[in-house]
Amino acid sequence: NPATGEVISRVPCTTFQELEQLIERANQAQHGWVATPLEGRIQLLRKGIQALAEVSDTLVEWIVTEMGKPIREAKEEMGFALGKDGEFLELLLKALQPETYGNCTVVRDPFGVVAIMSPWNFPVDEILLLALPSLASGNCVIVKPSEVVPETGALLVKTLQTVLPPGVIQVAQGDGKVGQQLVSHPDIHLIAMTGSSATGQKILQMAAPQLKRVVLEMGGKDPMIVFDDADLNKAASDAVKYSLCNTGQVCCSIERIYVAESIYDSFQTAAQEFATHYKVGNGMDPDVQVGPLVSAVQRDEVKAQVDDALS
């Protein structure tokens, strides 16, 4: 628990032998899963999201406890996740229908088995963002949650397993070594990852020899630009809000701000004033807006950046 330093659970890593069994089971299950009509797959996924709603309070607690997110933001994340029961699934249903162009018909076939490497900053919603399209398309899925949030990922997968056929979705636990085994395995047919650019580069290198398809969403360095005719209060408020949301641990967090020189001092004063109203602490406190960084590694890295900037 990054807020307290306490050990909250111990999770065994998936061994390479166990991983082989997961992959074999997924490839066997995929034949029956793709034979299920598209509408049937979508209906089962809808039931899966409804099952997640029944354990949403527990998932919220795990999100806060494992990665430190303030509880109000954890509840928002669960809202986004459960909201995929509506327009998101309808979009998938529409996108996967055969399309006819003149004398030609385009049919979308599944790849087979998809390995999902999900991040720790949105440990519920990001899994669904990658898994739902994969499953709707007729693929089976093996999820490797970040080793920082293993219990959240395990509960999510376990809940979906109560609705989906055996072997259609499974979980593998561990760090980059387990991820590397998944990426390089010949019976994994697509890799979907949200994470750092460095990890994305490694996945591309490992996937290249087998010409595997990859879906990568990596971090950015997102600037905010404030011109001299901007609404100063709104600009300063948004600068603070979207820098500190999820303790700044978002791919599109504001990471640098360019301000017109003529309003620089006023902007800085306004931003500082807004920031003083943010309460920092344990995410389980409903009044806290900024929780701890996810791990000691992240804390030390950010501290080094702050020290370097001050020096």
CSV table of C-alpha atoms in Angstrom, one decimal:
chain,number,residue,atom,x,y,z
A,1,ASN,CA,0.0,0.0,0.0
A,2,PRO,CA,1.8,3.2,-1.2
A,3,ALA,CA,-0.1,5.3,1.3
A,4,THR,CA,1.0,3.3,4.4
A,5,GLY,CA,3.9,1.1,3.3
A,6,GLU,CA,2.1,-1.9,4.5
A,7,VAL,CA,2.1,-5.3,2.7
A,8,ILE,CA,-1.5,-6.0,1.8
A,9,SER,CA,-1.2,-9.4,0.1
A,10,ARG,CA,1.3,-11.7,-1.6
A,11,VAL,CA,0.6,-12.9,-5.1
A,12,PRO,CA,2.5,-15.8,-6.7
A,13,CYS,CA,4.0,-15.1,-10.1
A,14,THR,CA,2.8,-17.4,-12.9
A,15,THR,CA,5.6,-19.9,-13.7
A,16,PHE,CA,6.6,-20.5,-17.3
A,17,GLN,CA,5.0,-24.0,-17.1
A,18,GLU,CA,1.8,-22.5,-15.9
A,19,LEU,CA,2.0,-19.9,-18.7
A,20,GLU,CA,2.3,-22.6,-21.3
A,21,GLN,CA,-0.9,-24.2,-19.9
A,22,LEU,CA,-2.8,-20.8,-20.0
A,23,ILE,CA,-1.8,-20.3,-23.6
A,24,GLU,CA,-2.7,-23.9,-24.6
A,25,ARG,CA,-6.1,-23.5,-22.9
A,26,ALA,CA,-6.7,-20.2,-24.6
A,27,ASN,CA,-6.0,-21.6,-28.1
A,28,GLN,CA,-8.3,-24.5,-27.5
A,29,ALA,CA,-11.1,-22.3,-26.2
A,30,GLN,CA,-10.8,-19.9,-29.1
A,31,HIS,CA,-12.3,-22.3,-31.6
A,32,GLY,CA,-15.6,-22.5,-29.6
A,33,TRP,CA,-15.5,-18.7,-28.8
A,34,VAL,CA,-15.3,-17.6,-32.4
A,35,ALA,CA,-18.1,-20.1,-33.3
A,36,THR,CA,-20.3,-18.1,-30.9
A,37,PRO,CA,-22.3,-15.6,-33.0
A,38,LEU,CA,-21.2,-12.0,-32.6
A,39,GLU,CA,-24.4,-11.0,-31.0
A,40,GLY,CA,-24.0,-13.8,-28.5
A,41,ARG,CA,-20.5,-12.7,-27.6
A,42,ILE,CA,-21.6,-9.1,-27.1
A,43,GLN,CA,-24.5,-10.3,-24.9
A,44,LEU,CA,-22.1,-12.3,-22.7
A,45,LEU,CA,-19.7,-9.3,-22.4
A,46,ARG,CA,-22.7,-7.2,-21.4
A,47,LYS,CA,-23.4,-9.8,-18.6
A,48,GLY,CA,-19.8,-9.6,-17.7
A,49,ILE,CA,-19.9,-5.9,-17.1
A,50,GLN,CA,-23.0,-6.3,-15.1
A,51,ALA,CA,-21.2,-8.9,-13.0
A,52,LEU,CA,-18.4,-6.3,-12.4
A,53,ALA,CA,-21.1,-3.9,-11.1
A,54,GLU,CA,-21.8,-6.4,-8.3
A,55,VAL,CA,-18.2,-6.2,-7.1
A,56,SER,CA,-17.6,-2.6,-7.9
A,57,ASP,CA,-17.1,-1.5,-4.2
A,58,THR,CA,-14.4,-4.2,-3.7
A,59,LEU,CA,-12.7,-3.2,-6.9
A,60,VAL,CA,-12.7,0.5,-5.8
A,61,GLU,CA,-11.2,-0.5,-2.5
A,62,TRP,CA,-8.5,-2.5,-4.3
A,63,ILE,CA,-7.7,0.4,-6.7
A,64,VAL,CA,-7.2,2.8,-3.8
A,65,THR,CA,-5.3,0.3,-1.6
A,66,GLU,CA,-2.9,-1.1,-4.3
A,67,MET,CA,-2.1,2.1,-6.3
A,68,GLY,CA,-3.2,5.0,-4.0
A,69,LYS,CA,-5.7,6.7,-6.2
A,70,PRO,CA,-8.1,8.9,-4.3
A,71,ILE,CA,-11.4,7.1,-3.7
A,72,ARG,CA,-13.5,9.7,-5.6
A,73,GLU,CA,-11.3,9.1,-8.7
A,74,ALA,CA,-11.4,5.3,-8.2
A,75,LYS,CA,-15.2,5.5,-8.2
A,76,GLU,CA,-15.1,7.6,-11.4
A,77,GLU,CA,-12.9,4.9,-13.0
A,78,MET,CA,-15.4,2.3,-12.1
A,79,GLY,CA,-18.1,4.5,-13.6
A,80,PHE,CA,-16.2,4.6,-16.9
A,81,ALA,CA,-15.7,0.9,-16.8
A,82,LEU,CA,-19.3,0.0,-16.1
A,83,GLY,CA,-20.5,2.6,-18.7
A,84,LYS,CA,-18.9,0.4,-21.4
A,85,ASP,CA,-22.1,-1.7,-21.1
A,86,GLY,CA,-23.8,0.8,-23.4
A,87,GLU,CA,-22.4,2.8,-26.3
A,88,PHE,CA,-19.0,1.1,-26.2
A,89,LEU,CA,-20.4,-2.4,-26.8
A,90,GLU,CA,-22.9,-1.1,-29.4
A,91,LEU,CA,-20.0,0.5,-31.3
A,92,LEU,CA,-18.2,-2.9,-31.3
A,93,LEU,CA,-21.3,-4.7,-32.5
A,94,LYS,CA,-21.5,-2.2,-35.4
A,95,ALA,CA,-17.8,-2.2,-36.2
A,96,LEU,CA,-17.6,-6.0,-36.5
A,97,GLN,CA,-20.5,-6.5,-38.9
A,98,PRO,CA,-19.5,-7.6,-42.5
A,99,GLU,CA,-19.4,-4.6,-44.9
A,100,THR,CA,-20.3,-4.9,-48.6
A,101,TYR,CA,-18.6,-2.7,-51.2
A,102,GLY,CA,-20.0,-3.4,-54.7
A,103,ASN,CA,-19.2,-7.1,-55.4
A,104,CYS,CA,-16.8,-7.3,-52.4
A,105,THR,CA,-17.6,-8.1,-48.7
A,106,VAL,CA,-15.2,-7.4,-45.9
A,107,VAL,CA,-15.3,-9.9,-43.0
A,108,ARG,CA,-13.2,-9.3,-39.9
A,109,ASP,CA,-11.7,-12.5,-38.5
A,110,PRO,CA,-10.1,-12.8,-35.1
A,111,PHE,CA,-6.3,-13.2,-34.7
A,112,GLY,CA,-6.6,-16.0,-32.1
A,113,VAL,CA,-5.1,-15.3,-28.7
A,114,VAL,CA,-4.4,-11.8,-27.5
A,115,ALA,CA,-1.9,-11.0,-24.7
A,116,ILE,CA,-2.9,-7.8,-22.8
A,117,MET,CA,-0.3,-5.9,-20.7
A,118,SER,CA,-2.4,-3.5,-18.7
A,119,PRO,CA,-1.0,-0.5,-16.7
A,120,TRP,CA,-1.4,0.3,-13.0
A,121,ASN,CA,-2.8,3.9,-13.4
A,122,PHE,CA,-6.3,2.7,-14.5
A,123,PRO,CA,-6.2,-0.9,-13.3
A,124,VAL,CA,-9.8,-1.7,-14.2
A,125,ASP,CA,-10.8,0.5,-17.1
A,126,GLU,CA,-7.6,-0.1,-19.1
A,127,ILE,CA,-8.1,-3.8,-19.0
A,128,LEU,CA,-11.6,-3.5,-20.4
A,129,LEU,CA,-10.5,-0.9,-23.0
A,130,LEU,CA,-8.2,-3.6,-24.4
A,131,ALA,CA,-10.1,-6.8,-23.6
A,132,LEU,CA,-13.6,-6.0,-24.7
A,133,PRO,CA,-12.7,-5.3,-28.4
A,134,SER,CA,-10.5,-8.4,-28.4
A,135,LEU,CA,-13.2,-10.6,-26.9
A,136,ALA,CA,-16.0,-9.2,-29.1
A,137,SER,CA,-13.9,-9.9,-32.1
A,138,GLY,CA,-13.7,-13.6,-31.2
A,139,ASN,CA,-10.2,-13.7,-29.7
A,140,CYS,CA,-9.4,-15.3,-26.4
A,141,VAL,CA,-7.5,-13.1,-23.9
A,142,ILE,CA,-4.7,-13.5,-21.4
A,143,VAL,CA,-4.4,-10.5,-19.1
A,144,LYS,CA,-1.1,-9.6,-17.4
A,145,PRO,CA,-1.9,-6.8,-15.0
A,146,SER,CA,0.9,-4.6,-13.8
A,147,GLU,CA,2.7,-6.3,-10.9
A,148,VAL,CA,1.8,-3.2,-8.8
A,149,VAL,CA,-1.9,-3.9,-9.0
A,150,PRO,CA,-2.2,-7.7,-9.2
A,151,GLU,CA,-5.3,-8.1,-7.0
A,152,THR,CA,-7.4,-5.6,-8.9
A,153,GLY,CA,-6.6,-7.4,-12.2
A,154,ALA,CA,-7.2,-10.8,-10.7
A,155,LEU,CA,-10.7,-9.9,-9.3
A,156,LEU,CA,-11.7,-8.3,-12.7
A,157,VAL,CA,-10.7,-11.4,-14.7
A,158,LYS,CA,-12.2,-13.8,-12.1
A,159,THR,CA,-15.5,-11.9,-12.3
A,160,LEU,CA,-15.6,-12.0,-16.1
A,161,GLN,CA,-14.8,-15.8,-15.9
A,162,THR,CA,-18.1,-16.4,-14.1
A,163,VAL,CA,-19.9,-15.4,-17.3
A,164,LEU,CA,-17.6,-16.3,-20.2
A,165,PRO,CA,-16.8,-19.8,-21.3
A,166,PRO,CA,-13.8,-21.5,-19.7
A,167,GLY,CA,-10.4,-20.4,-21.2
A,168,VAL,CA,-11.8,-17.3,-23.0
A,169,ILE,CA,-10.2,-14.9,-20.5
A,170,GLN,CA,-7.4,-15.8,-18.1
A,171,VAL,CA,-4.9,-13.9,-15.9
A,172,ALA,CA,-1.1,-14.2,-15.7
A,173,GLN,CA,0.8,-12.6,-12.8
A,174,GLY,CA,4.3,-11.3,-12.8
A,175,ASP,CA,6.7,-8.7,-14.0
A,176,GLY,CA,8.4,-8.1,-17.3
A,177,LYS,CA,9.8,-11.6,-17.5
A,178,VAL,CA,6.3,-13.0,-17.7
A,179,GLY,CA,5.4,-10.3,-20.2
A,180,GLN,CA,8.4,-11.2,-22.3
A,181,GLN,CA,7.4,-14.9,-22.3
A,182,LEU,CA,3.9,-13.9,-23.5
A,183,VAL,CA,5.1,-11.6,-26.2
A,184,SER,CA,7.6,-14.0,-27.7
A,185,HIS,CA,5.4,-17.1,-27.5
A,186,PRO,CA,4.4,-18.4,-31.0
A,187,ASP,CA,0.9,-19.2,-29.9
A,188,ILE,CA,0.2,-15.6,-28.9
A,189,HIS,CA,-1.1,-13.8,-32.0
A,190,LEU,CA,-1.6,-10.1,-31.0
A,191,ILE,CA,-0.1,-8.0,-28.2
A,192,ALA,CA,-2.0,-5.1,-26.7
A,193,MET,CA,-0.2,-2.9,-24.2
A,194,THR,CA,-0.7,0.4,-22.4
A,195,GLY,CA,2.5,1.6,-20.7
A,196,SER,CA,5.8,3.3,-21.1
A,197,SER,CA,7.5,4.1,-24.4
A,198,ALA,CA,10.5,2.0,-23.3
A,199,THR,CA,8.3,-1.1,-22.7
A,200,GLY,CA,6.6,-0.4,-26.1
A,201,GLN,CA,10.0,-0.5,-27.9
A,202,LYS,CA,10.9,-3.8,-26.2
A,203,ILE,CA,7.6,-5.3,-27.3
A,204,LEU,CA,8.0,-4.2,-30.9
A,205,GLN,CA,11.5,-5.7,-31.0
A,206,MET,CA,10.3,-9.0,-29.6
A,207,ALA,CA,7.2,-9.1,-31.8
A,208,ALA,CA,9.1,-8.3,-35.0
A,209,PRO,CA,10.7,-11.7,-35.8
A,210,GLN,CA,7.2,-13.3,-35.9
A,211,LEU,CA,5.6,-10.3,-37.6
A,212,LYS,CA,3.0,-10.2,-34.8
A,213,ARG,CA,0.4,-7.5,-34.7
A,214,VAL,CA,0.7,-5.0,-31.8
A,215,VAL,CA,-1.5,-2.3,-30.3
A,216,LEU,CA,0.5,0.1,-28.2
A,217,GLU,CA,-0.6,3.2,-26.2
A,218,MET,CA,2.4,4.9,-24.7
A,219,GLY,CA,3.0,7.9,-22.5
A,220,GLY,CA,3.4,11.4,-23.8
A,221,LYS,CA,4.9,14.8,-22.9
A,222,ASP,CA,1.9,17.0,-23.1
A,223,PRO,CA,2.2,20.8,-23.1
A,224,MET,CA,-0.4,23.4,-22.2
A,225,ILE,CA,-0.1,26.8,-23.9
A,226,VAL,CA,-1.6,29.9,-22.2
A,227,PHE,CA,-1.9,32.9,-24.4
A,228,ASP,CA,-2.2,36.5,-23.1
A,229,ASP,CA,-6.0,36.6,-24.0
A,230,ALA,CA,-6.9,33.4,-22.1
A,231,ASP,CA,-9.3,33.2,-19.2
A,232,LEU,CA,-6.6,33.3,-16.6
A,233,ASN,CA,-8.6,31.7,-13.7
A,234,LYS,CA,-9.8,28.9,-15.9
A,235,ALA,CA,-6.4,28.3,-17.4
A,236,ALA,CA,-4.7,28.2,-14.0
A,237,SER,CA,-7.5,26.0,-12.5
A,238,ASP,CA,-7.2,23.5,-15.4
A,239,ALA,CA,-3.4,23.5,-15.3
A,240,VAL,CA,-3.5,22.4,-11.7
A,241,LYS,CA,-6.5,20.0,-12.1
A,242,TYR,CA,-5.0,18.2,-15.1
A,243,SER,CA,-1.5,18.1,-13.7
A,244,LEU,CA,-2.6,16.6,-10.4
A,245,CYS,CA,-5.4,14.3,-11.5
A,246,ASN,CA,-4.5,10.7,-10.5
A,247,THR,CA,-1.5,12.3,-8.8
A,248,GLY,CA,-0.2,13.2,-12.3
A,249,GLN,CA,0.0,9.6,-13.3
A,250,VAL,CA,-2.0,9.8,-16.6
A,251,CYS,CA,-0.7,9.4,-20.1
A,252,CYS,CA,-2.1,12.8,-21.1
A,253,SER,CA,-1.4,14.7,-17.9
A,254,ILE,CA,-0.2,18.3,-18.4
A,255,GLU,CA,3.6,18.0,-18.0
A,256,ARG,CA,4.8,21.4,-19.1
A,257,ILE,CA,3.2,24.8,-19.4
A,258,TYR,CA,4.1,27.6,-21.8
A,259,VAL,CA,2.8,31.0,-20.7
A,260,ALA,CA,2.8,34.3,-22.5
A,261,GLU,CA,5.4,36.5,-20.8
A,262,SER,CA,3.0,39.4,-20.2
A,263,ILE,CA,0.8,37.2,-18.0
A,264,TYR,CA,3.4,34.9,-16.5
A,265,ASP,CA,3.4,36.3,-13.0
A,266,SER,CA,-0.4,36.5,-12.8
A,267,PHE,CA,-0.7,32.9,-14.0
A,268,GLN,CA,1.8,31.6,-11.6
A,269,THR,CA,0.1,33.4,-8.7
A,270,ALA,CA,-3.3,32.0,-9.7
A,271,ALA,CA,-2.0,28.5,-10.2
A,272,GLN,CA,-0.3,28.5,-6.8
A,273,GLU,CA,-3.5,29.7,-5.2
A,274,PHE,CA,-5.5,26.9,-6.7
A,275,ALA,CA,-2.9,24.3,-5.8
A,276,THR,CA,-3.0,25.3,-2.1
A,277,HIS,CA,-6.6,24.0,-1.9
A,278,TYR,CA,-5.6,20.4,-2.9
A,279,LYS,CA,-5.4,18.0,0.1
A,280,VAL,CA,-2.7,15.4,-0.1
A,281,GLY,CA,-3.0,12.1,1.8
A,282,ASN,CA,-4.3,8.5,1.9
A,283,GLY,CA,-6.7,7.9,-0.9
A,284,MET,CA,-9.2,6.3,1.4
A,285,ASP,CA,-9.9,9.7,2.9
A,286,PRO,CA,-12.8,11.1,0.8
A,287,ASP,CA,-11.5,14.6,1.2
A,288,VAL,CA,-8.1,13.8,-0.3
A,289,GLN,CA,-7.5,14.9,-3.9
A,290,VAL,CA,-3.9,13.8,-4.4
A,291,GLY,CA,-2.9,10.4,-3.2
A,292,PRO,CA,0.6,8.9,-3.0
A,293,LEU,CA,2.7,8.0,-6.0
A,294,VAL,CA,2.1,4.4,-6.9
A,295,SER,CA,5.5,3.1,-5.6
A,296,ALA,CA,8.8,4.0,-4.0
A,297,VAL,CA,10.4,3.7,-7.4
A,298,GLN,CA,8.1,6.3,-8.9
A,299,ARG,CA,8.5,8.5,-5.8
A,300,ASP,CA,12.3,8.5,-5.9
A,301,GLU,CA,12.2,9.3,-9.6
A,302,VAL,CA,9.9,12.3,-9.2
A,303,LYS,CA,11.9,13.5,-6.2
A,304,ALA,CA,15.1,13.4,-8.2
A,305,GLN,CA,13.4,15.5,-10.9
A,306,VAL,CA,12.2,18.0,-8.4
A,307,ASP,CA,15.6,18.2,-6.7
A,308,ASP,CA,17.2,18.7,-10.1
A,309,ALA,CA,14.8,21.5,-11.0
A,310,LEU,CA,15.3,23.3,-7.7
A,311,SER,CA,19.1,23.1,-8.0
